[in-house]
XYZ file of C-alpha atoms in Angstrom:
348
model
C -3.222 77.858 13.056
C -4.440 78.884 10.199
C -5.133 82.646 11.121
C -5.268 84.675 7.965
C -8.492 84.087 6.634
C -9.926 85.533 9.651
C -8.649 88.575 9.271
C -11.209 89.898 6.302
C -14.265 91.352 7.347
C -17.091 88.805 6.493
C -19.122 89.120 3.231
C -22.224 87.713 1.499
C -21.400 85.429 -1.190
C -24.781 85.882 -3.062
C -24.121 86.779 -6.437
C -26.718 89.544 -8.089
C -29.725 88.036 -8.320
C -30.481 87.513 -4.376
C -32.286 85.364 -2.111
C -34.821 85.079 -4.676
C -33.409 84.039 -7.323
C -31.231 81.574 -5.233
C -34.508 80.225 -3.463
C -36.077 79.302 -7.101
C -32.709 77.458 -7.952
C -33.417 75.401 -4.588
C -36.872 74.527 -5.063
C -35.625 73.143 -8.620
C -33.125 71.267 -7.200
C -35.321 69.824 -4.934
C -37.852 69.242 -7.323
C -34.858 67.589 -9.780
C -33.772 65.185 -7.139
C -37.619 64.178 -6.652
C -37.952 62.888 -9.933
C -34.658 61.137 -10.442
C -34.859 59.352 -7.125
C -38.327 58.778 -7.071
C -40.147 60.403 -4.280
C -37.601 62.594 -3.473
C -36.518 59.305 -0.769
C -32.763 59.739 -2.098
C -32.472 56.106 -2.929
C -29.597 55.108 -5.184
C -28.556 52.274 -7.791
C -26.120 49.740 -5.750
C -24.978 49.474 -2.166
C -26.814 49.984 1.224
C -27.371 52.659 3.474
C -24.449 55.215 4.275
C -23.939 56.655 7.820
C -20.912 58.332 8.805
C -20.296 59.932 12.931
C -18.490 62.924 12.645
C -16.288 65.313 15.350
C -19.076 66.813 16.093
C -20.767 63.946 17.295
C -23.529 64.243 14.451
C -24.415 61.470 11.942
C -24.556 61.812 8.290
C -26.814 59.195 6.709
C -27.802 58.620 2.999
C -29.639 55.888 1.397
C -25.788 54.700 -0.512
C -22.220 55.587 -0.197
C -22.527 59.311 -1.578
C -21.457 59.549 -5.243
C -21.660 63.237 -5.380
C -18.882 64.534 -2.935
C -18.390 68.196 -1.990
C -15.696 68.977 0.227
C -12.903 71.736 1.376
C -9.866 70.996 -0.464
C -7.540 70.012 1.956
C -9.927 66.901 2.741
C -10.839 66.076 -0.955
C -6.593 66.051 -1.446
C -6.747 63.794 1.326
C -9.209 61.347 -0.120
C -7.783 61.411 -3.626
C -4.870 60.307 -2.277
C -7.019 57.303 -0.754
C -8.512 56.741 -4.081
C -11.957 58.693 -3.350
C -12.064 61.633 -5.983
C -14.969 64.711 -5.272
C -16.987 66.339 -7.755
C -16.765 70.149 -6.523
C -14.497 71.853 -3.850
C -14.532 75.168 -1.687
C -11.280 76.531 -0.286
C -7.621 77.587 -1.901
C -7.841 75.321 -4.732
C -6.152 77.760 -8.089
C -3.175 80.141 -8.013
C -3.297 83.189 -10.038
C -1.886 81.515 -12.419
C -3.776 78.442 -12.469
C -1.463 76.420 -10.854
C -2.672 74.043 -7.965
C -2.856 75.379 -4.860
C -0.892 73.643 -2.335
C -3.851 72.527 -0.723
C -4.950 70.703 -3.208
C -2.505 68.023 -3.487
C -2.158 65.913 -6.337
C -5.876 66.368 -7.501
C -6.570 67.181 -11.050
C -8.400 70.494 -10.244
C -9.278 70.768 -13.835
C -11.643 67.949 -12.867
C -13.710 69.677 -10.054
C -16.054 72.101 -9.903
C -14.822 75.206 -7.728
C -17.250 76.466 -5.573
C -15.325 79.087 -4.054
C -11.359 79.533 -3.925
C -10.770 81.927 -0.979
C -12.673 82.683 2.649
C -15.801 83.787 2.514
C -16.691 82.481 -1.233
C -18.701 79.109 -1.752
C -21.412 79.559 -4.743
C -24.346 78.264 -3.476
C -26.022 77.663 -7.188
C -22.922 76.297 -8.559
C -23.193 73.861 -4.870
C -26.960 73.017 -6.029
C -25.859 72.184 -9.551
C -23.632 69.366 -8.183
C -26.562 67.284 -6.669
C -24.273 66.658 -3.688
C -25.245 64.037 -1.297
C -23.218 64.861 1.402
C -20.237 68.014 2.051
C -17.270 67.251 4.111
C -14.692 69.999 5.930
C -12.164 69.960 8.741
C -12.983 72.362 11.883
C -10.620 74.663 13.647
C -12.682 74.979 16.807
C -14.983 72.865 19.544
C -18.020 74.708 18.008
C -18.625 72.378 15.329
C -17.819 75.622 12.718
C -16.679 73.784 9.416
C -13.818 75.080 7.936
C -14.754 77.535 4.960
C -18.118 77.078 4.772
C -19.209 80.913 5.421
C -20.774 81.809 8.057
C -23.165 84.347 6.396
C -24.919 81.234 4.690
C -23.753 78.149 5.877
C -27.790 77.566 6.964
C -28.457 77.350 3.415
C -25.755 75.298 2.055
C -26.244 72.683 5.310
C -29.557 72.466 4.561
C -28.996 70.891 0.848
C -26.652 67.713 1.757
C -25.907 66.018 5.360
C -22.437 67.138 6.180
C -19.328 65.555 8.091
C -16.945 67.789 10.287
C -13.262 66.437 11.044
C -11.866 68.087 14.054
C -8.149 68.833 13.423
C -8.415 71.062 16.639
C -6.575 70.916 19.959
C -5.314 67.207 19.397
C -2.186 65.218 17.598
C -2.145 65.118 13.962
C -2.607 61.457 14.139
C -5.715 61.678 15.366
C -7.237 63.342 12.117
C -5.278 60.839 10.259
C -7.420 57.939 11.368
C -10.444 59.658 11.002
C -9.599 60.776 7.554
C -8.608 56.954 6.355
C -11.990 56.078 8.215
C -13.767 58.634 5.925
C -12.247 57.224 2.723
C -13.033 53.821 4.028
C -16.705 54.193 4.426
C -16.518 56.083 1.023
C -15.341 53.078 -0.675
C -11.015 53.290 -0.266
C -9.901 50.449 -0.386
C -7.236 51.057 3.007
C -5.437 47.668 2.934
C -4.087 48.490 -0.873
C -0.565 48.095 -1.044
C 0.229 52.226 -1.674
C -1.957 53.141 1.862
C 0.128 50.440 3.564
C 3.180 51.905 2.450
C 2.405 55.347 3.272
C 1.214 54.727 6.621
C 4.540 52.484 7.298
C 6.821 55.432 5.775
C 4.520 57.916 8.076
C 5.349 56.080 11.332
C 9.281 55.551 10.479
C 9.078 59.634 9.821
C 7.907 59.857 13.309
C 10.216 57.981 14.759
C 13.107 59.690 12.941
C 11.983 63.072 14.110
C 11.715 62.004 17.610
C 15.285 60.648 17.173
C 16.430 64.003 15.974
C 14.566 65.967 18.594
C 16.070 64.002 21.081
C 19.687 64.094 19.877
C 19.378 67.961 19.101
C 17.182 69.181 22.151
C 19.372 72.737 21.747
C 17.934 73.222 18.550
C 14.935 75.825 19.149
C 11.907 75.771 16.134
C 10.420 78.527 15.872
C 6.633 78.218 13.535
C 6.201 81.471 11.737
C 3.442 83.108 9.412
C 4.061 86.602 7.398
C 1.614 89.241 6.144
C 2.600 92.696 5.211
C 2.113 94.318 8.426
C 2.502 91.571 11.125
C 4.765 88.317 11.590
C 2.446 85.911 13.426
C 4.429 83.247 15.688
C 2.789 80.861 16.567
C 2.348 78.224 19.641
C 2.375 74.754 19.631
C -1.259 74.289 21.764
C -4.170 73.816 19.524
C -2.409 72.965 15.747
C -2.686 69.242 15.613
C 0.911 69.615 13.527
C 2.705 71.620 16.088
C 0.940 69.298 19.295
C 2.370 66.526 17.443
C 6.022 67.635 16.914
C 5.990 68.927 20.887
C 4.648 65.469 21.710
C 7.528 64.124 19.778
C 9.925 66.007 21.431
C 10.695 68.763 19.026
C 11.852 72.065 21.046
C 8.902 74.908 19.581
C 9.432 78.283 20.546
C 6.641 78.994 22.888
C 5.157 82.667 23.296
C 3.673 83.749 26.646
C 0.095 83.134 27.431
C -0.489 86.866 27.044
C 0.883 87.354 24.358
C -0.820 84.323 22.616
C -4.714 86.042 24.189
C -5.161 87.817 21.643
C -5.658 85.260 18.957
C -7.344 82.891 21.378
C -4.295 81.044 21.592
C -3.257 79.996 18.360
C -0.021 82.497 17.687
C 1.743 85.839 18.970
C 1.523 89.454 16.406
C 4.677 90.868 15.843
C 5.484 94.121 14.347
C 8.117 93.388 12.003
C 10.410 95.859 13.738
C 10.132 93.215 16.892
C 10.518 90.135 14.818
C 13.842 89.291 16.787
C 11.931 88.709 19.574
C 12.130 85.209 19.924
C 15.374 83.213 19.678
C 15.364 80.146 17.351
C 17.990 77.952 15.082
C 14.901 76.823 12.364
C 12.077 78.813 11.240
C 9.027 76.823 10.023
C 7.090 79.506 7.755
C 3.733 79.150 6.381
C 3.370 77.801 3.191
C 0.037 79.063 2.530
C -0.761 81.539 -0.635
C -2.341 83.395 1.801
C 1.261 84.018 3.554
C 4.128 85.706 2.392
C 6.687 83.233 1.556
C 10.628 83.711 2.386
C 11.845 84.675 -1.306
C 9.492 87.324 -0.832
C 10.223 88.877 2.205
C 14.042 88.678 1.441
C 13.106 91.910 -1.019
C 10.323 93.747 1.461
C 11.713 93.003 5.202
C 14.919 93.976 5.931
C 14.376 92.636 9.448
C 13.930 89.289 8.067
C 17.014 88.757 6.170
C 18.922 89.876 9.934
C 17.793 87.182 11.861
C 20.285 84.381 12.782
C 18.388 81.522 11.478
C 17.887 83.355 8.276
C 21.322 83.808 7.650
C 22.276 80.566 8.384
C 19.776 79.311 5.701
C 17.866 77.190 8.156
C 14.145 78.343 6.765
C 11.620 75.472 6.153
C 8.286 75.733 4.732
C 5.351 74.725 7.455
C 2.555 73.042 5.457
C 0.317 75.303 8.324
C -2.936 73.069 6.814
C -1.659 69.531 6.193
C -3.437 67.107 3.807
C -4.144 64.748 6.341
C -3.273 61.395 4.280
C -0.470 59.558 5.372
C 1.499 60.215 1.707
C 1.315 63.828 2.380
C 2.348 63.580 6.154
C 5.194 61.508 6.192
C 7.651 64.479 4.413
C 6.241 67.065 6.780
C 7.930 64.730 9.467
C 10.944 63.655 7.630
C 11.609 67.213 6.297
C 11.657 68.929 10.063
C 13.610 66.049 11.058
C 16.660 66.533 8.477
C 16.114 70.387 9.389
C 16.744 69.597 12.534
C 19.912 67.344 12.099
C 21.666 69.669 10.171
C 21.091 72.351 11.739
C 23.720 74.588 13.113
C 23.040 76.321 16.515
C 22.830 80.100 15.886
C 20.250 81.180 18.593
């Protein structure tokens, strides 16, 4: 689960100039989209009507296939990779050193607009500057709350462009797969193209390989961690559409108590680091987020870390916690636990 970014408090992301200032910018934009559409009806050059029935059970509609996409970066990775490119994203997009976040895939980030790089940021003038005609995000709940969109203003920003949740919650990673490649299709993808074949094919024999390994290696104990200075987060397999996916393949995930998984509402466990033996495993799956520390890293600040048996053994893999969900960028996630768990020595 992706936990971190709900551990800041929660900020405005008005920059100086206020509501004012920000409700002028609106009324321009409105006023701009008037004129160029005539009538303000939202009527486009080329195709027909656009409707699209989200997780939430609401229906985005637009008068043509939106041309002006906004969308968290994990889901406009997901589309690139299905030939559908956005024109502004919110969510870990840019390293502090420029790089491409690991979110974002094989996008050109150079090419989009950032609208806000980290929880809690999404600039709302820079959003209105983009024209969008509809924003798309993935949701981590059964409220319908769309992933980094903040809270403190998400009535203003889903007020400028219909907008199209993806549930990755509490279900199978294949689930948002299909409704991903049904996004990109009613964006325009073209999902019978040789490459989307090919990945989907490679994707299913990854699945099938894990399950293989699982079953061959049921001794072998995976345990999914996350680290932040203070506490190691482990997490359970309920709720992550990754981790319900690898159980229902047959992968052995170390499984904190119900109580001790309360707290977070059931995504993961908080360890202090002096108690991060408590669990027994052969692989640990760590976070690969920014947001997380990675292994290198806490080889230097935990001592604690560099004790336990898996560590020593060298049988760390990264956990891409917030998968791209296109069928190029799943397939390795399944095919790397798989030859994790095939070589694997049992040290637990």
């Amino acid at each position: 689960m992706p936990h971190s970014p709900r551990k800041p408090s929660r900020r405005g992301i008005l920059a100086a100039g206020g509501a004012l200032g920000l409700t002028a910018v609106l009324a321009a934009c409105g006023d701009e989209k008037a004129d160029k559409n005539g009538s303000g009806s939202g009527a486009k050059d080329g195709g027909g009507a656009w409707s699209f029935k989200d997780d939430r059970g609401t229906t985005a509609k637009t008068d043509a296939t939106p041309k002006n996409i906004v969308a968290f970066t994990g889901v406009a990775a997901a589309l690139y990779d299905y030939g559908v490119e956005v024109k502004g994203v919110f969510g870990p997009t840019k390293t502090k050193d420029g790089k491409p976040d690991v979110q974002a895939g094989d996008m050109d980030i150079s090419k989009v607009t950032i609208l806000g790089n980290a929880w809690d940021q999404f600039n709302i003038e820079k959003y209105v500057g983009l024209q969008p005609d509809v924003l798309l995000s993935t949701m981590f709940d059964d409220k319908g709350t769309l992933w980094y969109v903040p809270e403190a203003s998400k009535d203003k920003i889903l007020k400028l462009a219909p907008s199209v949740g993806i549930s990755v919650y509490d279900r199978q990673m294949t689930k948002p797969l299909e409704r991903l490649l049904a996004l990109a299709e009613s964006l325009g993808a073209d999902v019978k193209a040789d490459k989307v074949v090919k990945a989907k094919k490679r994707f299913e024999a990854a699945a099938e390989r894990l399950r293989k390994a699982a079953k061959s290696r049921p001794e072998i104990k995976v345990l999914v961690g996350s680290a932040s200075q203070d506490i190691f987060y482990v997490s359970g397999s309920n709720l992550s559409a990754d981790l319900e996916y690898f159980k229902a393949l047959g992968v052995n995930i170390v499984e904190p108590s119900a109580a001790a998984l309360k707290e977070s509402g059931g995504w993961f466990e908080n360890l202090s680091w002096e108690n991060v033996d408590k669990h027994k495993a052969d692989v640990i799956m760590m976070d690969n987020r920014t947001s997380a520390i990675q292994p290198a890293a806490l080889a230097e600040q935990k001592p604690t870390w560099e004790k336990l048996p898996a560590v020593k053994a060298g049988q760390v893999v990264p956990r891409v916690t917030e998968p791209i969900y296109s069928y190029a960028k799943c397939a390795p996630i399944l095919e790397d636990l798989a030859e994790a768990i095939e070589k694997a020595k049992k040290v637990s």
